[in-house]
């Protein structure tokens, strides 16, 4: 079983997460927020929230992605995963500007994650037939 599209997408998601981590680190240095403090100016706090929320979402996303790839389709999983990734990027860029702007990216990524789960269910039901 070769799941190359889902594998590439997974690497892209990990790169996005590294970007989140580097954004927090860059702002930590720029704004003088010394580790281990998680408190600072609003700009720093928004970056920390982006990183934290992304980790929280990845806990649901990665199993849903790989289960969909295994039980439904590699291309379907990677396509929905790409929608999730683009939603997370939208979420991050909007949230870094202003907390109130984050909703659309969050909605897009959440719907993509649910669609991955539904793809898994459809694939599993297909096995039962």
Coordinates of C-alpha atoms in Angstrom, one line a residue:
X1 CA 0.0 0.0 0.0
X2 CA 1.5 3.3 -1.1
X3 CA 0.0 6.4 0.4
X4 CA 2.3 8.9 -1.1
X5 CA -0.2 11.8 -1.3
X6 CA -1.2 11.5 2.3
X7 CA 2.5 11.2 3.2
X8 CA 3.4 14.4 1.4
X9 CA 0.5 16.2 2.9
X10 CA 1.6 15.0 6.4
X11 CA 5.0 16.5 5.8
X12 CA 3.4 19.8 4.7
X13 CA 1.4 19.9 7.9
X14 CA 4.5 19.3 9.9
X15 CA 6.2 22.2 8.1
X16 CA 3.3 24.4 8.9
X17 CA 3.6 23.4 12.6
X18 CA 7.4 24.2 12.5
X19 CA 6.4 27.7 11.1
X20 CA 4.1 28.1 14.1
X21 CA 6.9 27.2 16.5
X22 CA 9.3 29.5 14.8
X23 CA 6.8 32.4 14.9
X24 CA 6.5 32.0 18.6
X25 CA 10.3 31.8 19.0
X26 CA 10.8 34.9 16.8
X27 CA 8.2 36.9 18.8
X28 CA 9.7 35.7 22.0
X29 CA 13.1 37.2 21.0
X30 CA 11.6 40.3 19.4
X31 CA 9.4 41.2 22.4
X32 CA 11.8 40.0 25.1
X33 CA 9.5 37.2 26.5
X34 CA 12.0 35.0 28.4
X35 CA 11.3 31.2 28.6
X36 CA 9.5 29.6 30.3
X37 CA 7.1 32.5 30.5
X38 CA 3.9 32.1 28.5
X39 CA 2.7 35.7 29.2
X40 CA 3.5 38.7 27.2
X41 CA 2.2 41.3 24.8
X42 CA -1.0 40.5 22.9
X43 CA 1.0 39.8 19.7
X44 CA 3.0 37.1 21.5
X45 CA -0.1 35.6 23.2
X46 CA -1.9 35.3 19.8
X47 CA 1.1 33.4 18.4
X48 CA 1.1 31.1 21.4
X49 CA -2.6 30.4 20.9
X50 CA -2.1 29.7 17.2
X51 CA 0.6 27.1 18.1
X52 CA -1.4 25.6 21.0
X53 CA -4.6 25.4 19.1
X54 CA -2.8 23.8 16.1
X55 CA -1.4 21.1 18.4
X56 CA -4.9 20.5 19.8
X57 CA -6.4 20.2 16.3
X58 CA -3.6 17.9 15.1
X59 CA -4.5 15.3 17.7
X60 CA -7.9 14.8 15.9
X61 CA -6.6 15.6 12.4
X62 CA -3.8 13.0 12.0
X63 CA -5.7 9.9 13.0
X64 CA -8.7 11.1 10.8
X65 CA -6.3 11.7 7.9
X66 CA -4.6 8.4 8.0
X67 CA -7.7 6.4 8.7
X68 CA -9.4 8.0 5.7
X69 CA -6.3 7.3 3.5
X70 CA -6.3 3.6 4.6
X71 CA -10.1 2.9 4.4
X72 CA -11.3 5.3 1.7
X73 CA -8.7 6.8 -0.6
X74 CA -5.2 8.3 -0.5
X75 CA -6.2 11.0 -2.9
X76 CA -9.4 11.8 -1.0
X77 CA -7.5 12.0 2.3
X78 CA -4.7 14.1 0.9
X79 CA -7.3 16.5 -0.8
X80 CA -9.3 16.9 2.4
X81 CA -6.0 17.2 4.3
X82 CA -4.9 20.0 2.0
X83 CA -8.2 21.9 2.7
X84 CA -7.5 21.4 6.5
X85 CA -3.9 22.7 6.0
X86 CA -5.1 25.8 4.0
X87 CA -7.7 26.4 6.7
X88 CA -5.1 26.3 9.4
X89 CA -2.9 28.7 7.5
X90 CA -5.8 31.1 7.1
X91 CA -6.5 30.6 10.8
X92 CA -2.9 31.4 11.8
X93 CA -2.5 34.4 9.6
X94 CA -5.8 35.9 10.6
X95 CA -5.3 35.2 14.4
X96 CA -1.8 36.7 14.3
X97 CA -3.4 40.0 13.0
X98 CA -6.4 40.0 15.3
X99 CA -8.1 37.3 17.4
X100 CA -11.6 38.1 16.1
X101 CA -10.5 37.3 12.5
X102 CA -9.7 33.6 13.1
X103 CA -13.2 32.1 12.7
X104 CA -13.2 31.3 9.0
X105 CA -10.0 29.4 9.0
X106 CA -11.0 27.5 12.1
X107 CA -14.4 26.6 10.4
X108 CA -12.7 25.4 7.2
X109 CA -10.2 23.2 9.0
X110 CA -12.8 21.8 11.3
X111 CA -15.1 20.9 8.5
X112 CA -12.3 19.2 6.6
X113 CA -11.4 17.1 9.7
X114 CA -15.0 16.0 10.0
X115 CA -15.1 15.2 6.3
X116 CA -12.0 13.0 6.9
X117 CA -13.8 11.1 9.6
X118 CA -16.9 10.7 7.4
X119 CA -14.6 9.4 4.6
X120 CA -13.3 6.8 7.1
X121 CA -16.8 5.7 8.1
X122 CA -17.8 5.4 4.4
X123 CA -14.7 3.3 3.7
X124 CA -15.4 1.0 6.6
X125 CA -19.0 0.6 5.7
X126 CA -17.9 -0.4 2.2
X127 CA -15.8 -3.1 3.7
X128 CA -18.8 -4.5 5.5
X129 CA -20.8 -5.0 2.3

